[in-house]
Coordinates of C-alpha atoms and ligand atoms in Angstrom, one line a residue:
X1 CA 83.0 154.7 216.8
X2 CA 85.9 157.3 216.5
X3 CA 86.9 158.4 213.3
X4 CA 89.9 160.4 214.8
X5 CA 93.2 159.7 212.8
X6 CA 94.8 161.4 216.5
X7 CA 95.7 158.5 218.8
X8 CA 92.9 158.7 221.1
X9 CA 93.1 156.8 224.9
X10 CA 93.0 152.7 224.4
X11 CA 92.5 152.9 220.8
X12 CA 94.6 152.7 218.0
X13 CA 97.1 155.5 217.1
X14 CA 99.2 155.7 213.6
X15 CA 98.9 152.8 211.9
X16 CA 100.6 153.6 208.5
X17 CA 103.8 151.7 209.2
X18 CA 104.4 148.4 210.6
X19 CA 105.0 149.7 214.1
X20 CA 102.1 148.4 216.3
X21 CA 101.8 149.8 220.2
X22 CA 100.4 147.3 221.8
X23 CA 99.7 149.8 224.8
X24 CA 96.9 152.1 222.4
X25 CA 95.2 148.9 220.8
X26 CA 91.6 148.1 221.4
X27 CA 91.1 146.4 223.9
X28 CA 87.4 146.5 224.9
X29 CA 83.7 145.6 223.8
X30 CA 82.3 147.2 220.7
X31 CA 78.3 147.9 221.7
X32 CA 76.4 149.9 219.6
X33 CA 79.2 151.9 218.5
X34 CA 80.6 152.3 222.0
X35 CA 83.9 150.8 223.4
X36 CA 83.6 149.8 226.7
X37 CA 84.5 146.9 229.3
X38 CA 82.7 143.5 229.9
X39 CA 80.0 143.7 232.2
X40 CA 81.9 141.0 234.3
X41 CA 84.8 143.2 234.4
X42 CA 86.8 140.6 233.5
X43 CA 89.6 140.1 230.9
X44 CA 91.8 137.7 229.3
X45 CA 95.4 137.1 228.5
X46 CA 96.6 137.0 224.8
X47 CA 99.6 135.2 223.6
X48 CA 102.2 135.5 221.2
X49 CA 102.6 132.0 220.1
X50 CA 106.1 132.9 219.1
X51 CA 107.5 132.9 222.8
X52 CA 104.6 131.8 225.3
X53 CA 104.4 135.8 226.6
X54 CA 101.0 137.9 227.5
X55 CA 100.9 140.5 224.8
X56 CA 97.8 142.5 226.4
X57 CA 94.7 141.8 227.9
X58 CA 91.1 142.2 226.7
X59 CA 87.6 142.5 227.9
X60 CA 85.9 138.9 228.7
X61 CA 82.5 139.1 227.4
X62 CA 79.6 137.4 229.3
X63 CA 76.1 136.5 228.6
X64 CA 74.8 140.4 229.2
X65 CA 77.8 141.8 226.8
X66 CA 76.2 139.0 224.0
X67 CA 72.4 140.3 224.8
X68 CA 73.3 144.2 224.8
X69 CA 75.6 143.5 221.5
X70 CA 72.2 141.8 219.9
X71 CA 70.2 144.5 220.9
X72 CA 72.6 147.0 220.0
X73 CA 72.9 145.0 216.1
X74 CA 69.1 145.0 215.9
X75 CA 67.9 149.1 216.6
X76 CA 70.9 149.4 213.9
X77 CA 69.4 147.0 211.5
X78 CA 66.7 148.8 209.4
X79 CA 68.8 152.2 208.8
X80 CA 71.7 150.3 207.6
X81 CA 69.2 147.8 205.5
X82 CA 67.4 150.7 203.9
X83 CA 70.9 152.5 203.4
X84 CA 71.2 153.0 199.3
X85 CA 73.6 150.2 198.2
X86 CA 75.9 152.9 196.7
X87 CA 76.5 154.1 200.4
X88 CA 77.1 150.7 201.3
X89 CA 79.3 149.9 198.5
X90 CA 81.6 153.5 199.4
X91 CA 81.9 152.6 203.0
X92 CA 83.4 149.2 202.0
X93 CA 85.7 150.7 199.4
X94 CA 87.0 152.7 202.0
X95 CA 87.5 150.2 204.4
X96 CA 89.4 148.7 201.5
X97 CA 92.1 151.5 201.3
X98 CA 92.6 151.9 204.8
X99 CA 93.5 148.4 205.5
X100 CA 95.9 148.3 202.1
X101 CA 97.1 151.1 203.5
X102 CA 98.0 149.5 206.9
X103 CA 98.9 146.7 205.2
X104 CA 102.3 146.3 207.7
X105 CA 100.7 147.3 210.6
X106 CA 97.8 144.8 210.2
X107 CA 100.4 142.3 209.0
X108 CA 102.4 143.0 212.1
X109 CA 99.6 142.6 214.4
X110 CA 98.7 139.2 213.2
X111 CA 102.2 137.9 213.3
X112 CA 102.2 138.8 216.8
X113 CA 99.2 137.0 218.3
X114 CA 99.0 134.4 215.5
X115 CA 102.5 133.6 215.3
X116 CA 102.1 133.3 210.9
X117 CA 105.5 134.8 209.3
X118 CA 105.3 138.2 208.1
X119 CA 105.0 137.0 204.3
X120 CA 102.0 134.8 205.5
X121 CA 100.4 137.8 207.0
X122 CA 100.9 140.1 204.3
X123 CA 99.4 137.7 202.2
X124 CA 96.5 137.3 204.4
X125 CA 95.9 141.0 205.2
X126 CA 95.9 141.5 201.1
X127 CA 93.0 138.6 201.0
X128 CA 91.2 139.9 203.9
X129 CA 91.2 143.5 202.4
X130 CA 90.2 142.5 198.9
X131 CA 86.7 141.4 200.6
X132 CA 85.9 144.5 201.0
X133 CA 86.7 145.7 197.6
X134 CA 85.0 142.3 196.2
X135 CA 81.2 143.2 198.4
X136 CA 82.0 147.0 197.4
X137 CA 81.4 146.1 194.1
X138 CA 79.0 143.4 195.0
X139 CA 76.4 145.4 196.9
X140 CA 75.5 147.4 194.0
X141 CA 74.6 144.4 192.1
X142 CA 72.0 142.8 194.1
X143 CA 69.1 141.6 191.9
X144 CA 65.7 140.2 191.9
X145 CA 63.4 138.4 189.2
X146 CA 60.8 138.9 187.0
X147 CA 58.8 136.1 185.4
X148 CA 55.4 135.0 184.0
X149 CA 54.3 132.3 185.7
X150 CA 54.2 128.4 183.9
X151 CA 50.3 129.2 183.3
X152 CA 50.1 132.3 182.1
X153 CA 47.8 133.9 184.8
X154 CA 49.7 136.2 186.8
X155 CA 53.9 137.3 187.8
X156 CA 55.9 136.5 190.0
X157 CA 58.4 138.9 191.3
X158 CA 61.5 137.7 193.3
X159 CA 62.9 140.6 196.1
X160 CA 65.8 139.8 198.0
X161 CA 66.3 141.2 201.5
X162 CA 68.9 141.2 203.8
X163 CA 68.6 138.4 206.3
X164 CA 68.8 140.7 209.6
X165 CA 71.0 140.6 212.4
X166 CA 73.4 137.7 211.8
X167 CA 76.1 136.4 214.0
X168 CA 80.0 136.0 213.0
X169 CA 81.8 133.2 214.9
X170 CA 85.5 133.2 213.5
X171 CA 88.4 131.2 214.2
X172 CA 92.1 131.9 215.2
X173 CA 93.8 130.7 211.9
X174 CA 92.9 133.4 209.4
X175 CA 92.4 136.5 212.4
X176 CA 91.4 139.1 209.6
X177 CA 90.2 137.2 206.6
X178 CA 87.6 134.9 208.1
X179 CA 86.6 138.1 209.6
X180 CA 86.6 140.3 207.0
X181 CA 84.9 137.6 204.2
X182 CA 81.9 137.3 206.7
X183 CA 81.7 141.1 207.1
X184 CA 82.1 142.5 203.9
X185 CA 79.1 140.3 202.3
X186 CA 76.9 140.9 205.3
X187 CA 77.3 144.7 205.5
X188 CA 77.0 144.5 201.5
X189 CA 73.6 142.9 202.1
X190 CA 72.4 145.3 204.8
X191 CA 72.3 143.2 207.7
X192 CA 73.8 144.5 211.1
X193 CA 76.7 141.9 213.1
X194 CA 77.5 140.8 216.1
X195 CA 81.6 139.5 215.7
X196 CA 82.3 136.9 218.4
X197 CA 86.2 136.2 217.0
X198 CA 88.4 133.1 217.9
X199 CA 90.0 133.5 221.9
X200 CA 93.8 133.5 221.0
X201 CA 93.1 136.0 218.0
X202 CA 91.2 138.9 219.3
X203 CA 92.7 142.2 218.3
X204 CA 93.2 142.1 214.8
X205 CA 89.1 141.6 214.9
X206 CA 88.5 144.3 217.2
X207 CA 91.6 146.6 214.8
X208 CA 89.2 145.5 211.7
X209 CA 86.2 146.5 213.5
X210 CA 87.7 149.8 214.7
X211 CA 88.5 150.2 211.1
X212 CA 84.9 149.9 210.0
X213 CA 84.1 152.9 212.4
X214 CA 86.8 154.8 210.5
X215 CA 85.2 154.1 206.7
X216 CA 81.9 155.2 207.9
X217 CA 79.6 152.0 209.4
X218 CA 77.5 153.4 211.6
X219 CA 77.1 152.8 215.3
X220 CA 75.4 149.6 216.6
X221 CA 76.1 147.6 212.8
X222 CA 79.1 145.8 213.5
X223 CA 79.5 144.9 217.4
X224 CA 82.1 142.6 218.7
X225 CA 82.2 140.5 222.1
X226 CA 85.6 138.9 223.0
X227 CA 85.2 136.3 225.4
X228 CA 87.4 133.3 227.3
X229 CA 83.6 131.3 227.3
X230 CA 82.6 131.3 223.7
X231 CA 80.3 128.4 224.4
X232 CA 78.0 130.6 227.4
X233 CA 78.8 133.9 224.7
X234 CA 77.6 132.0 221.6
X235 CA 74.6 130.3 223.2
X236 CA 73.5 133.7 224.3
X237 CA 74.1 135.3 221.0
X238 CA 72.1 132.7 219.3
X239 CA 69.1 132.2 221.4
X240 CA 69.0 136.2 221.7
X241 CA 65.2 136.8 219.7
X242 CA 66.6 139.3 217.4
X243 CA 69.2 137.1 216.0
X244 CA 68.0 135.6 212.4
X245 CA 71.6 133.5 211.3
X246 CA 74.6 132.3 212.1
X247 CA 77.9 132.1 209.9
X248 CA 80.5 130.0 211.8
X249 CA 84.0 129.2 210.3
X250 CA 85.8 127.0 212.7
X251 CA 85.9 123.1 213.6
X252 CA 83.5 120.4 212.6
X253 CA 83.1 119.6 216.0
X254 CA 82.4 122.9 217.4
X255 CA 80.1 123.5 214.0
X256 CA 78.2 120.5 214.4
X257 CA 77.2 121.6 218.2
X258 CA 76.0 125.0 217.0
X259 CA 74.4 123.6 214.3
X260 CA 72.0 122.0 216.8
X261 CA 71.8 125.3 218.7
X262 CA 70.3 127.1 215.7
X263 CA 68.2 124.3 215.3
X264 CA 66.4 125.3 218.0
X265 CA 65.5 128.4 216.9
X266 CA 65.6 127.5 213.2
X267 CA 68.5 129.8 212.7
X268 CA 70.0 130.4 209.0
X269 CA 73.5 128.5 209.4
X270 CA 76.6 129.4 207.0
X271 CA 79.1 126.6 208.1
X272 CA 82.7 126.6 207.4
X273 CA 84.2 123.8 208.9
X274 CA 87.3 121.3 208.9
X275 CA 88.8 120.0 206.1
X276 CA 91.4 116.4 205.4
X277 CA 92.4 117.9 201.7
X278 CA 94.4 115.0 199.8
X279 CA 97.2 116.6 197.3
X280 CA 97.1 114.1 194.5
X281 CA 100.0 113.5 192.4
X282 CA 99.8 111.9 189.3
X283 CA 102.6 110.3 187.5
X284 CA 102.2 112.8 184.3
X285 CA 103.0 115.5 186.7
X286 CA 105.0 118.2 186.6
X287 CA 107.3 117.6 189.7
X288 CA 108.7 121.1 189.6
X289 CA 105.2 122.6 190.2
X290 CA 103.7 119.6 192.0
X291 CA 106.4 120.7 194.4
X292 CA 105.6 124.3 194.6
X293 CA 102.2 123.8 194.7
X294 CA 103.2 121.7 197.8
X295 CA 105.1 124.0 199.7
X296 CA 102.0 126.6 199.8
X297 CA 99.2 123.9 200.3
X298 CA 101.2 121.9 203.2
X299 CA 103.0 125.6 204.3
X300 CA 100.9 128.4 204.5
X301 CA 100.3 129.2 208.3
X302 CA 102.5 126.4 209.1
X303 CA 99.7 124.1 208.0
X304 CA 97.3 125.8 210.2
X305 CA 94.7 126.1 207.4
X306 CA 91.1 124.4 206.9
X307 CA 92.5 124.5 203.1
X308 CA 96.2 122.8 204.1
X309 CA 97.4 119.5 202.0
X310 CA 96.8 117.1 204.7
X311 CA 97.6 113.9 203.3
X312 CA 99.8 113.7 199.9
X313 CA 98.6 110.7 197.6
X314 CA 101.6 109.9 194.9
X315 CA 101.7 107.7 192.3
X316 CA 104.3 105.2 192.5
X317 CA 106.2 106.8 189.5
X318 CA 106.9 109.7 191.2
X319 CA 106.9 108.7 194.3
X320 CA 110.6 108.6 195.4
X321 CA 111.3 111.7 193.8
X322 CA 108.6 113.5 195.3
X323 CA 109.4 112.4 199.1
X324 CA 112.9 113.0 198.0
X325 CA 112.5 116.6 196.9
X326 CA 109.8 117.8 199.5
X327 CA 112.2 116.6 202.6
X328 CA 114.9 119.1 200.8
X329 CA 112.7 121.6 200.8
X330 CA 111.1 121.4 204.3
X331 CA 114.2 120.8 205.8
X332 CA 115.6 123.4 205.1
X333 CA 113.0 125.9 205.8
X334 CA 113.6 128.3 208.7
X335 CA 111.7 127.9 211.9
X336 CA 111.2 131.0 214.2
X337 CA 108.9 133.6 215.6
X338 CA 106.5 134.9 213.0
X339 CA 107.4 138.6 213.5
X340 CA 111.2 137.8 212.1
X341 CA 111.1 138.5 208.6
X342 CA 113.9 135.7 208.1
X343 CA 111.1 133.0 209.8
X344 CA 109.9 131.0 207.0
X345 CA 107.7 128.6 209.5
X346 CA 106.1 130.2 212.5
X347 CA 104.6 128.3 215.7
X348 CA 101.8 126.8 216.2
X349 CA 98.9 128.5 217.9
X350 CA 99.4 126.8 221.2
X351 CA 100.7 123.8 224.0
X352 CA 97.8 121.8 222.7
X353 CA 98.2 122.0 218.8
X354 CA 102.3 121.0 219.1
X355 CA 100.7 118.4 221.8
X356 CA 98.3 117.2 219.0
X357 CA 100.9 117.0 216.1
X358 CA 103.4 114.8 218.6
X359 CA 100.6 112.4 218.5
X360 CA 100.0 112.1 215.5
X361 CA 103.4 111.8 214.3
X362 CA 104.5 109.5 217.4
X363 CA 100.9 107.2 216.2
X364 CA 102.2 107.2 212.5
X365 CA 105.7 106.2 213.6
X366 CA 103.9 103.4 216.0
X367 CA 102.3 102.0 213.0
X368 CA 105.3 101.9 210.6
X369 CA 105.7 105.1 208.9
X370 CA 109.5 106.3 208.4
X371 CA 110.3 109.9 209.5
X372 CA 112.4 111.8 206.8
X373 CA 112.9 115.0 208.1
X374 CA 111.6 116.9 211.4
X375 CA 109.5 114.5 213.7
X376 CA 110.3 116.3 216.9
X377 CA 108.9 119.1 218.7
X378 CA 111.6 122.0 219.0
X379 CA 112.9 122.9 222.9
X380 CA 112.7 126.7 222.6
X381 CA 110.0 129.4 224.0
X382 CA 107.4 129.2 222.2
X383 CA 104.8 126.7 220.6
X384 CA 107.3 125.0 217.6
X385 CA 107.1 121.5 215.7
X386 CA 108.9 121.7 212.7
X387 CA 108.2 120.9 209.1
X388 CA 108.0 117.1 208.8
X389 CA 107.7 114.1 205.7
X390 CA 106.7 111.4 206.9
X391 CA 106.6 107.9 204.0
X392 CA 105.5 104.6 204.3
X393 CA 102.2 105.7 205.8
X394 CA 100.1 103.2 206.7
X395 CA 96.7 103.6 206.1
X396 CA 95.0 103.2 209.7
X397 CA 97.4 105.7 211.1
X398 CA 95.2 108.8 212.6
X399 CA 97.3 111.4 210.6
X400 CA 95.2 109.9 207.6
X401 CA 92.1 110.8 208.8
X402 CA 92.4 113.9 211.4
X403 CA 93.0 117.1 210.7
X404 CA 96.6 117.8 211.3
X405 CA 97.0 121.8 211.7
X406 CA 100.6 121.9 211.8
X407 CA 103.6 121.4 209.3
X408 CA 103.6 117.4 208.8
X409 CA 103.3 115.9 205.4
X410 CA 102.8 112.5 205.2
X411 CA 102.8 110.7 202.0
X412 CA 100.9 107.8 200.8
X413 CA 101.9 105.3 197.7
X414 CA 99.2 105.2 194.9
X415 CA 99.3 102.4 191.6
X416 CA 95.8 103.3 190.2
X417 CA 93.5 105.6 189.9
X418 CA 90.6 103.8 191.1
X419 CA 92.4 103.2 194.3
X420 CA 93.2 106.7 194.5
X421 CA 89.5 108.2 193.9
X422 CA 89.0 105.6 196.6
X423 CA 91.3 106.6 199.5
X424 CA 91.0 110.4 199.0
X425 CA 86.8 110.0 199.5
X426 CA 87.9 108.4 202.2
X427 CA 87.1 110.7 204.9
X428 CA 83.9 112.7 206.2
X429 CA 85.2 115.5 205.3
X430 CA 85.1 117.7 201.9
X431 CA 86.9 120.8 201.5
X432 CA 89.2 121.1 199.1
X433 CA 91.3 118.4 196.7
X434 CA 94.5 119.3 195.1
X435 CA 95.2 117.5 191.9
X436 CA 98.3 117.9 189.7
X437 CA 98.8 116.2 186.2
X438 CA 99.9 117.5 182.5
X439 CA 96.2 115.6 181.3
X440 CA 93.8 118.5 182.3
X441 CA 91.4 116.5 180.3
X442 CA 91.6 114.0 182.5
X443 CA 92.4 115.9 185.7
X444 CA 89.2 117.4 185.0
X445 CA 87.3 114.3 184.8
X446 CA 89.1 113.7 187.7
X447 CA 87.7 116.8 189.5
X448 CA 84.2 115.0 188.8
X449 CA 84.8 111.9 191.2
X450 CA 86.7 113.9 194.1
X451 CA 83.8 114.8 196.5
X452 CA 85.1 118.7 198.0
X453 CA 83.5 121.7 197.4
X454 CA 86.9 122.8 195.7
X455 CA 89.5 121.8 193.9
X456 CA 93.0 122.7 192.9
X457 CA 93.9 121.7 189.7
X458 CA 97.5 122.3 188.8
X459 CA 97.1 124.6 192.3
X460 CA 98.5 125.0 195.6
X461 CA 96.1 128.0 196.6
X462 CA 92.0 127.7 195.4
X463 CA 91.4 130.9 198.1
X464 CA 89.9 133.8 196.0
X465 CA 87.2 136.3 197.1
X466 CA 85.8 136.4 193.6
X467 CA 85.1 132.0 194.0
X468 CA 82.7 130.5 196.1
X469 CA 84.9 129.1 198.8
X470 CA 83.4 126.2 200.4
X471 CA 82.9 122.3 201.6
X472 CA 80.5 119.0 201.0
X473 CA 80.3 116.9 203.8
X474 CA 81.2 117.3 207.4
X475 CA 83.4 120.3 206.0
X476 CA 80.5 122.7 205.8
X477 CA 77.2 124.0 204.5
X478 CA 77.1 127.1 202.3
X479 CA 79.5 129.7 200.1
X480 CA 81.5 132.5 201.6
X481 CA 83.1 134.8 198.3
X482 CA 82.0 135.1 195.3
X483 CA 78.6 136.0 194.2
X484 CA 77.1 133.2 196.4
X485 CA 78.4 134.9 199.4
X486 CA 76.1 137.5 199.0
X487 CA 73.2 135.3 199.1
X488 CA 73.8 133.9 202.3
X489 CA 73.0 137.0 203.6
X490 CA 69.7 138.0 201.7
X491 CA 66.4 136.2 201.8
X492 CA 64.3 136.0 199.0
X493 CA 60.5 137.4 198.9
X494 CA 58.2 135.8 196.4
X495 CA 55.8 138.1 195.7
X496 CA 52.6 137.4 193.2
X497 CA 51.0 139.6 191.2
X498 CA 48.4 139.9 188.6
X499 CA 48.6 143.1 186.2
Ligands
NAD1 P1 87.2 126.1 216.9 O1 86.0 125.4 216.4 O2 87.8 125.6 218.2 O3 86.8 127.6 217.2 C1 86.2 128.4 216.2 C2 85.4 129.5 216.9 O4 84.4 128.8 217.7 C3 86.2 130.4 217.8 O5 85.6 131.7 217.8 C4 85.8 129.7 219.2 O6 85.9 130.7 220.3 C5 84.4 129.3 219.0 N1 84.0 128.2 219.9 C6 84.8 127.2 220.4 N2 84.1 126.4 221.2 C7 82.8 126.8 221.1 C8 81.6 126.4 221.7 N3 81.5 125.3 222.5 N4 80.5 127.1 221.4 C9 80.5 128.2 220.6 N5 81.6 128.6 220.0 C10 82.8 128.0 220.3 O7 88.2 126.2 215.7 P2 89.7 126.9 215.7 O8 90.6 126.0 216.5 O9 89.6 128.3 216.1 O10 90.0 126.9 214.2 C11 90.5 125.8 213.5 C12 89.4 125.0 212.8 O11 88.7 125.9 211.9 C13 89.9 123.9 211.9 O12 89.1 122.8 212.1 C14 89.8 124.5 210.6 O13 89.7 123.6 209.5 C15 88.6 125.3 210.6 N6 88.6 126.4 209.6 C16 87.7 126.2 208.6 C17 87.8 127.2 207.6 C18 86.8 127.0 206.4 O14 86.7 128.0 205.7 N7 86.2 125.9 206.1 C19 88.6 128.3 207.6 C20 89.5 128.4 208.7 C21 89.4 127.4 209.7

């Protein structure tokens, strides 16, 4: 990989303001430290969602590109795994300070093939960079046991290695951070990558993993394939002999396919899948904060997140107020494309997710739910639907139980608690909960019966590379962040001994 700070032909040039050239960008296959064209010598169109237009195209990855990428990840994998942790730790510092130092230009670069606002990509690039400086610190601290064992006779010693070569599947939503919090703790660990990112998002993964180059990961440890046929790529990259895990963040669906993939070949699986999060809002609450708390979990990305509120459940106290004050709010937020630092709600991704949201609105609308702001796609270029309440919500209407992934809130009527426990466990999924009352006693307790891997109590935003982000059910298997991240990349070795 280059480590030239010179603008060098079809890769990146000066990236320390917000100005991105979309004609130097990477565009191409990173194999084994080598930039270079699919093998099909194809490529694929991406989109700004903000006004349906081609931004650039990039290399189409085929079954060979996934193979060579494999093969590339694997000759790299025992230097990088017997690099000294404090190597491993400076390299991901680094990459740390360059991307907070292209913290505009990244930002930029999302906005334009994600379509998030500005503010929403800042945020993200500053979440995405702080997993580098959270497995910086992290790799140094990788630990084994000591113990006697139970009878006396002999140890037992506990080594952890890394895994080996794992494979990355990331989704459009979060471009950089679900790259970036599967990277970091997988390069911390010593295992070498192969990054297959999401379709619509593909630069800012193959910026993040020119970047890497830059803070000194060596050729052949992080590879990415961009491809328009993730299901032929990802097959390939999975049945490739080499290949010991798969980390996936992305839809239950596609999850739950891969996850019977791996099977075959008894693949480690980190899964990060969908989520139906119920906002819960008791009638103790604090409305001003229940409301802010709102506007990030229903807003952020435009509601594009696995994390977003997806169904609000109020307690008839509040109720009115709440519908009352959220419809000011969303109404009055400003829709545009992402890259206009007035926008304060971006498009969605694409035809199909406005498409989606249409139906599920028009379905809730069907079945007796009231419209109180919004409810109508928007007739400009582009992919826009814009921020919606929907009240009176009936309970069989599909908005209820699918995942929305745009900026709809509908709200749903609550008298007790029991009932409440009841209809937010209502659902296969189990990412997050948010729950908002003065009682943290009893929020707490609360917390207890609410079956997510997270919860948000009193919070809008649970996202935090130093937690262990993650789901129950259908929503996933495994911890990215945190301590726990780490681990998903190391395998234990039990070794006994007798002194
Ligand atoms: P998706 O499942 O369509 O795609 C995710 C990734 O899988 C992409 O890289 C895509 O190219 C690839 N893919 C698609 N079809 C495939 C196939 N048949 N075989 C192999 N790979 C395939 O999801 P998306 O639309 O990109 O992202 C939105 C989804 O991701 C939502 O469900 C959201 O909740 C979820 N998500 C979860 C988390 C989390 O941490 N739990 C975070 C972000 C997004």
């Amino acid at each position: 990989m280059t480590s030239s700070a010179e603008p060098v032909p079809g890769g990146t040039g000066v990236k320390e303001d917000a100005t991105v050239d979309l004609a130097t960008l990477r565009t191409d296959l990173l194999v084994g430290g080598t930039w270079r064209p699919s093998s099909t010598a194809r490529r694929f169109p991406v989109v700004n969602p903000s006004t349906g237009e081609t931004l650039t195209t990039v290399a189409d990855g085929g079954v060979d590109d996934a193979v060579a990428a494999v093969t590339a990840a694997h000759t790299a994998a025992a230097g990088w795994a017997t690099t000294p942790p404090r190597t491993r730790a400076e390299i991901l510092r680094h990459a740390f300070d360059l991307m907070t130092r292209r913290a505009e230009w990244f930002a930029t670069l999302i906005s334009l093939e994600n379509g998030k606002t500005l503010d929403d990509a800042r945020s993200e690039v500053a979440y995405a960079a702080e997993f580098f400086r959270w497995y910086a610190e992290e790799a140094v601290r990788i630990r084994g046991e000591l113990a006697l064992a139970p009878s006396g006779a002999n140890r037992m010693l506990v080594d952890y290695q890394p895994v080996g070569v794992a494979v990355l599947v990331t989704p459009w939503n979060f471009p950089a951070a679900m790259a970036t919090r599967k990277l970091a703790p997988a390069l911390a660990a010593g295992c070498t990558v192969v990054l297959k990112p999401a379709e619509e998002t593909p630069l800012t993964a193959l910026a993040v993993a020119e970047l890497l180059g830059e803070a000194g990961v060596p050729d052949g440890v992080v590879n990415v394939v961009t491809t328009s046929e993730p299901g032929a790529v990802v097959s390939a990259l999975l049945d490739a002999e080499p290949t010991r895990m798969l980390s996936f963040t992305g839809s239950t669906e596609v999850g739950r396919s891969l996850l019977r993939t791996a099977g075959d070949r008894v693949l480690r699986c980190a899964m990060e899948l969908g989520g139906n999060a119920p906002f819960i809002i008791l009638d103790d609450a604090d409305l001003d904060e229940a409301l802010e708390g709102a506007m990030i979990a229903k807003m952020r990305n435009g509601g594009q997140a696995c994390t977003a509120a997806n169904r609000f459940l109020v307690q008839a106290g509040v109720y009115e107020e709440f519908a009352q004050r959220l419809t000011d709010r969303l109404g009055r937020l400003v829709v545009g494309p992402g890259t206009d630092p007035r926008s304060q709600c971006g498009p969605l991704i694409d035809e199909r997710a406005v498409a989606k949201v249409e139906r599920l609105v028009d379905d809730a609308v069907d079945k007796g739910a009231r419209i109180l702001t919004g409810g109508r796609r928007l007739d400009r270029p582009g992919f826009f639907y814009p921020p919606t309440v929907l009240v009176d919500v009936p309970a069989d209407a599909a908005v209820l139980h699918e995942e929305v992934f745009g900026p709809v809130a509908p709200l749903v009527r609550f008298d007790d608690l029991d009932t409440m426990i009841a209809t937010a466990n209502d659902t296969a999924y189990g990412l997050v909960s948010y729950l908002y009352t003065r009682d943290v006693r009893r929020g707490l307790a609360l917390t207890r019966r609410l079956e997510a891997g997270m919860v948000g109590l009193n919070r809008g935003l649970v996202s935090d590379p130093a937690a262990p982000f993650g789901g129950v059910k259908q929503s996933g298997l495994g911890r990215e962040g945190s301590h726990e991240g780490l681990f998903e990349y190391l395998e234990a070795k039990y070794i006994a001994t007798s002194w």
